[in-house]
Amino acid sequence: MTQPNPLRVCIAGAGAIGCTLAARLVASGQPVSLLARGKTLAALRSDGIRLNDLDGEHHVAVTASDSCQQLGEQDVLFICTKAPALAGLLPELAPLIGADTVVVPVVNGVPWWYFHGTSGRFAGRRVEAVDPQGALSDSLDLRHVLGCVVFITAQTPAPGVVQSSNPHLMIFGEPNGQMSERLERVRALVASAGIEARATERIRDPLWTKIIANLTSNPLSVVTGATLAQLYSQPGLQAVVRKVLEETLLTAAAYGARIDFDPQTFMELGAGMGEVRTSMLQDHEQGRPLELAAIGDAVVELAGYQGLHMPTTLDILSLARFRGALAS
């Protein structure tokens, strides 16, 4: 990338993560455009973003639009939507993407680009649970994609209003493992906004860490209504979480992932997150589609490719899907 500063930065999706990232970037002096719709778009235009995090209050004005044509070509495009929205959104983003645009999907679960840039027997394979018939791969040339794993816990009590009580961390990496110029450019951009930002040659390692955190908490939270502290510390729930954890750790190991924690430490860290309601539980309570395909089904699919079984995980996913259908 050779574009001079300031970069043209757009965030597609103005939920908790998108607004947190936008608010921090704008507060640092980086102009940001937001792609949003409906009540959220109206709120952003009239009141901007109000973020309350560990660094205090941030109230920023942003450029918001529901038209990709109006926003135009960008240097960096962060996609901060829920996984179920990707199939409908990606084709619409074409006007934002030029020859050198870096596209950073900030999405939960197994990403559709998971096997992109890999070698061996899985090279070029699709993850059908998140990319059925290759719809996402066909909508975006994967050479634009920069991998990202986000560890930001935030809630949106109202459109454009975000509350976060935990540190922010984003990890970036090329799908092929190279340390590129564009990787450092995006990392530095996010770091300049006061968000801890790391670059790695092994983006799938932190990706599996996040997958494990999501899969052990999100679906079960829908079934039980429990917070993170309850899921990881209440004896009855803790026993179920441990079974899902063991199944997911085995799958991660089959793909060569290096996980930096032991199971007991992971459980303690989860309990230490406090009385936080998972994003999937929040979606369930508001009648929104659940990210079960990306967070759960795709992991079961990956396990199957290695001849592994995840019986407890499958049971929890079935129960969560039933609960989600009742709320929709």
Coordinates of C-alpha atoms in Angstrom, one line a residue:
M1 CA 0.0 0.0 0.0
T2 CA 1.5 3.4 -1.0
Q3 CA -1.4 5.7 -0.3
P4 CA -0.5 8.8 1.8
N5 CA -2.1 9.5 5.1
P6 CA -4.8 10.0 6.2
L7 CA -6.1 6.6 5.1
R8 CA -9.6 6.2 3.8
V9 CA -11.1 4.0 6.4
C10 CA -14.6 2.5 6.4
I11 CA -16.3 0.3 8.9
A12 CA -19.3 -1.7 7.7
G13 CA -21.4 -2.5 10.6
A14 CA -22.2 -0.1 13.5
G15 CA -22.8 -2.5 16.3
A16 CA -20.8 -2.8 19.5
I17 CA -17.4 -3.7 17.9
G18 CA -17.8 -1.4 14.9
C19 CA -18.7 1.6 17.0
T20 CA -15.9 0.9 19.5
L21 CA -13.3 0.8 16.8
A22 CA -14.8 3.8 15.0
A23 CA -14.9 5.9 18.2
R24 CA -11.3 5.1 19.1
L25 CA -10.0 5.8 15.6
V26 CA -11.9 9.1 15.3
A27 CA -10.7 10.2 18.7
S28 CA -7.1 9.6 17.6
G29 CA -7.6 11.9 14.6
Q30 CA -8.2 9.2 11.9
P31 CA -11.3 10.0 9.8
V32 CA -13.7 7.1 9.5
S33 CA -16.8 6.4 7.5
L34 CA -19.5 4.1 8.8
L35 CA -21.9 2.0 6.7
A36 CA -25.1 1.7 8.7
R37 CA -28.9 1.5 8.2
G38 CA -32.2 2.4 9.9
K39 CA -32.3 3.7 13.4
T40 CA -28.6 3.2 13.8
L41 CA -27.8 5.4 10.8
A42 CA -30.2 8.1 12.1
A43 CA -28.6 8.0 15.6
L44 CA -25.0 8.2 14.2
R45 CA -25.9 11.2 12.0
S46 CA -27.6 13.1 14.9
D47 CA -25.6 12.1 17.9
G48 CA -22.4 10.4 16.7
I49 CA -20.9 7.6 18.9
R50 CA -20.8 7.6 22.6
L51 CA -18.3 5.1 23.9
N52 CA -17.7 4.4 27.6
D53 CA -14.6 2.2 28.1
L54 CA -11.7 1.8 30.5
D55 CA -10.1 5.0 29.1
G56 CA -13.3 7.0 29.9
E57 CA -15.9 8.7 27.8
H58 CA -15.5 9.2 24.1
H59 CA -18.1 11.2 22.1
V60 CA -17.2 11.6 18.5
A61 CA -18.9 12.7 15.3
V62 CA -18.7 10.3 12.3
T63 CA -19.5 10.2 8.6
A64 CA -22.3 7.7 8.3
S65 CA -24.1 6.5 5.2
D66 CA -26.2 3.6 3.9
S67 CA -24.7 4.0 0.4
C68 CA -21.5 2.3 -0.6
Q69 CA -21.5 4.3 -3.8
Q70 CA -21.6 7.5 -1.8
L71 CA -18.7 6.4 0.5
G72 CA -16.6 5.3 -2.4
E73 CA -13.3 3.4 -2.6
Q74 CA -11.4 2.8 0.7
D75 CA -7.9 2.0 1.7
V76 CA -9.0 -0.2 4.7
L77 CA -12.4 -1.7 5.1
F78 CA -13.3 -3.3 8.4
I79 CA -16.4 -5.6 8.2
C80 CA -17.9 -5.6 11.7
T81 CA -21.2 -7.4 11.1
K82 CA -22.6 -10.6 12.5
A83 CA -21.7 -13.7 10.5
P84 CA -25.3 -14.4 9.3
A85 CA -25.3 -10.9 7.6
L86 CA -22.3 -11.6 5.4
A87 CA -23.9 -13.3 2.5
G88 CA -26.2 -10.4 1.9
L89 CA -23.6 -7.7 2.7
L90 CA -20.5 -8.8 0.8
P91 CA -21.8 -8.2 -2.7
E92 CA -23.0 -4.7 -1.8
L93 CA -19.5 -3.7 -0.7
A94 CA -18.0 -3.8 -4.2
P95 CA -17.9 0.1 -4.6
L96 CA -15.8 0.3 -1.4
I97 CA -13.1 -2.1 -2.7
G98 CA -10.4 -1.0 -5.1
A99 CA -7.4 -2.8 -6.4
D100 CA -5.4 -2.3 -3.2
T101 CA -8.1 -2.2 -0.6
V102 CA -7.4 -4.2 2.5
V103 CA -10.5 -5.9 3.8
V104 CA -10.5 -6.9 7.5
P105 CA -13.4 -9.2 8.5
V106 CA -13.9 -8.6 12.2
V107 CA -16.3 -11.5 12.6
N108 CA -16.9 -14.2 15.3
G109 CA -16.3 -17.9 14.7
V110 CA -14.6 -19.7 11.9
P111 CA -14.0 -17.3 9.1
W112 CA -14.9 -18.2 5.5
W113 CA -11.3 -17.6 4.5
Y114 CA -10.0 -20.2 7.0
F115 CA -8.2 -22.4 4.5
H116 CA -7.1 -19.6 2.2
G117 CA -3.3 -19.3 2.1
T118 CA -2.8 -22.8 3.5
S119 CA -1.0 -25.8 2.0
G120 CA -1.5 -29.5 2.4
R121 CA -4.6 -31.6 2.0
F122 CA -7.0 -28.8 3.0
A123 CA -5.7 -26.1 0.7
G124 CA -8.5 -24.4 -1.2
R125 CA -11.2 -26.2 0.8
R126 CA -14.4 -24.2 1.7
V127 CA -16.0 -24.3 5.1
E128 CA -19.5 -25.0 4.0
A129 CA -21.2 -24.0 7.3
V130 CA -20.1 -20.4 6.7
D131 CA -19.6 -20.3 3.0
P132 CA -22.2 -22.6 1.4
Q133 CA -21.7 -23.1 -2.3
G134 CA -18.8 -20.6 -2.1
A135 CA -21.1 -17.6 -2.0
L136 CA -18.7 -15.5 0.1
S137 CA -15.6 -16.6 -1.7
D138 CA -17.2 -15.6 -5.0
S139 CA -18.2 -12.2 -3.7
L140 CA -14.7 -11.1 -2.6
D141 CA -11.3 -11.8 -4.0
L142 CA -9.5 -13.4 -1.0
R143 CA -6.3 -11.6 -1.8
H144 CA -7.9 -8.5 -0.2
V145 CA -8.4 -10.3 3.1
L146 CA -6.3 -9.6 6.2
G147 CA -7.1 -11.9 9.1
C148 CA -8.3 -10.5 12.4
V149 CA -9.2 -11.8 15.8
V150 CA -10.9 -9.3 18.1
F151 CA -11.0 -9.5 21.9
I152 CA -13.4 -6.6 22.7
T153 CA -16.3 -7.2 25.1
A154 CA -18.9 -4.5 24.6
Q155 CA -22.6 -3.9 24.7
T156 CA -24.9 -1.4 22.9
P157 CA -27.8 -0.3 25.2
A158 CA -28.9 2.0 22.3
P159 CA -27.8 2.7 18.7
G160 CA -24.5 4.5 18.7
V161 CA -24.0 4.0 22.4
V162 CA -21.4 1.5 23.6
Q163 CA -20.3 0.3 27.0
S164 CA -17.2 -1.8 27.6
S165 CA -15.5 -2.7 30.9
N166 CA -12.6 -4.9 29.6
P167 CA -9.3 -4.1 27.8
H168 CA -9.4 -4.0 24.0
L169 CA -7.2 -6.3 21.9
M170 CA -7.0 -6.9 18.1
I171 CA -4.7 -9.4 16.5
F172 CA -3.9 -9.2 12.8
G173 CA -2.2 -11.6 10.4
E174 CA -2.0 -12.6 6.7
P175 CA -3.8 -15.8 5.9
N176 CA -0.6 -17.1 4.3
G177 CA 1.5 -16.3 7.4
Q178 CA 3.7 -13.6 5.8
M179 CA 4.6 -10.4 7.7
S180 CA 3.6 -7.8 5.1
E181 CA 3.6 -4.1 4.7
R182 CA -0.2 -3.9 4.7
L183 CA -0.3 -6.0 7.9
E184 CA 1.9 -3.5 9.7
R185 CA 0.0 -0.5 8.3
V186 CA -3.3 -1.8 9.7
R187 CA -1.7 -2.9 13.0
A188 CA -0.2 0.6 13.5
L189 CA -3.5 2.3 12.5
V190 CA -5.4 0.4 15.3
A191 CA -2.6 0.8 17.8
S192 CA -2.7 4.6 17.2
A193 CA -6.3 4.5 18.4
G194 CA -5.2 3.3 21.9
I195 CA -6.3 -0.3 21.2
E196 CA -3.7 -3.0 21.8
A197 CA -2.9 -4.3 18.3
R198 CA -0.6 -7.2 17.5
A199 CA 0.7 -8.7 14.3
T200 CA 1.4 -12.4 14.0
E201 CA 2.6 -15.0 11.5
R202 CA 0.2 -17.5 12.9
I203 CA -3.2 -15.8 12.9
R204 CA -5.1 -19.1 13.3
D205 CA -3.6 -19.6 16.8
P206 CA -5.4 -16.6 18.4
L207 CA -8.4 -17.4 16.1
W208 CA -8.7 -20.8 17.8
T209 CA -8.4 -19.2 21.2
K210 CA -11.3 -16.9 20.3
I211 CA -13.3 -19.9 18.8
I212 CA -12.8 -21.8 22.0
A213 CA -14.0 -18.8 24.1
N214 CA -17.0 -18.3 21.9
L215 CA -18.0 -22.0 21.6
T216 CA -17.7 -22.7 25.3
S217 CA -19.9 -19.7 26.3
N218 CA -22.2 -18.4 23.6
P219 CA -24.5 -21.3 22.7
L220 CA -24.8 -22.4 26.3
S221 CA -25.6 -18.9 27.4
V222 CA -28.7 -19.0 25.1
V223 CA -29.8 -22.2 26.6
T224 CA -29.3 -21.1 30.2
G225 CA -29.4 -17.3 30.3
A226 CA -26.2 -17.4 32.3
T227 CA -23.4 -14.8 32.4
L228 CA -19.8 -15.5 31.7
A229 CA -19.0 -15.6 35.5
Q230 CA -21.8 -18.1 36.0
L231 CA -20.9 -20.3 33.0
Y232 CA -17.3 -20.7 34.1
S233 CA -17.8 -21.0 37.9
Q234 CA -21.2 -22.5 38.7
P235 CA -20.4 -26.2 39.2
G236 CA -23.2 -27.6 37.1
L237 CA -22.6 -25.3 34.2
Q238 CA -18.8 -25.5 34.6
A239 CA -19.0 -29.3 34.0
V240 CA -20.7 -28.8 30.7
V241 CA -18.3 -26.1 29.7
R242 CA -15.4 -28.3 30.4
K243 CA -16.7 -31.0 28.0
V244 CA -17.2 -28.5 25.2
L245 CA -13.7 -27.1 26.0
E246 CA -12.1 -30.5 25.7
E247 CA -13.8 -31.3 22.4
T248 CA -12.8 -28.0 20.9
L249 CA -9.2 -28.1 22.2
L250 CA -8.8 -31.5 20.5
T251 CA -10.0 -30.1 17.2
A252 CA -7.7 -27.1 17.5
A253 CA -4.8 -29.4 18.2
A254 CA -5.7 -31.5 15.1
Y255 CA -5.1 -28.3 13.0
G256 CA -1.8 -27.6 14.6
A257 CA -3.0 -24.6 16.7
R258 CA -0.8 -23.5 19.6
I259 CA -3.0 -22.6 22.5
D260 CA -1.3 -20.6 25.3
F261 CA -3.5 -21.6 28.2
D262 CA -4.3 -24.8 30.1
P263 CA -7.9 -25.7 30.7
Q264 CA -8.0 -24.7 34.4
T265 CA -6.5 -21.3 33.6
F266 CA -9.0 -20.8 30.8
M267 CA -11.9 -21.5 33.2
E268 CA -10.5 -19.0 35.7
L269 CA -10.1 -16.4 33.0
G270 CA -13.7 -16.9 31.8
A271 CA -15.1 -16.6 35.3
G272 CA -13.0 -13.4 35.8
M273 CA -14.8 -11.7 32.9
G274 CA -17.6 -11.0 35.3
E275 CA -21.4 -10.7 34.9
V276 CA -21.2 -10.2 31.1
R277 CA -23.9 -11.5 28.9
T278 CA -22.6 -13.0 25.7
S279 CA -23.3 -11.3 22.3
M280 CA -25.3 -14.4 21.3
L281 CA -27.4 -14.1 24.4
Q282 CA -28.0 -10.5 23.7
D283 CA -29.0 -11.4 20.1
H284 CA -31.4 -14.1 21.4
E285 CA -33.1 -11.7 23.8
Q286 CA -33.6 -9.2 21.0
G287 CA -34.9 -11.8 18.5
R288 CA -32.0 -11.5 16.2
P289 CA -30.4 -14.4 14.2
L290 CA -27.8 -16.4 16.1
E291 CA -24.3 -16.9 14.9
L292 CA -24.5 -20.7 15.5
A293 CA -23.2 -21.6 12.0
A294 CA -19.9 -19.7 12.4
I295 CA -19.4 -20.2 16.1
G296 CA -20.5 -23.8 16.3
D297 CA -21.5 -25.7 13.1
A298 CA -18.2 -24.7 11.4
V299 CA -16.1 -26.1 14.2
V300 CA -18.0 -29.4 14.1
E301 CA -17.4 -29.4 10.4
L302 CA -13.7 -28.9 10.9
A303 CA -13.6 -31.6 13.5
G304 CA -15.3 -34.0 11.0
Y305 CA -12.6 -33.4 8.4
Q306 CA -10.2 -34.8 11.0
G307 CA -12.4 -37.7 12.0
L308 CA -13.2 -36.2 15.3
H309 CA -16.6 -36.1 17.1
M310 CA -18.1 -33.3 19.3
P311 CA -21.2 -34.9 20.9
T312 CA -21.6 -32.4 23.8
T313 CA -21.1 -29.5 21.5
L314 CA -23.7 -30.8 19.1
D315 CA -26.2 -31.2 21.8
I316 CA -25.7 -27.7 23.1
L317 CA -26.0 -26.3 19.5
S318 CA -29.2 -28.2 19.0
L319 CA -30.7 -26.8 22.2
A320 CA -29.5 -23.2 21.3
R321 CA -31.0 -23.5 17.8
F322 CA -34.3 -24.6 19.3
R323 CA -34.3 -21.6 21.7
G324 CA -33.4 -19.3 18.9
A325 CA -36.3 -20.5 16.8
L326 CA -38.7 -19.8 19.6
A327 CA -37.5 -16.2 19.8
S328 CA -37.5 -15.5 16.1

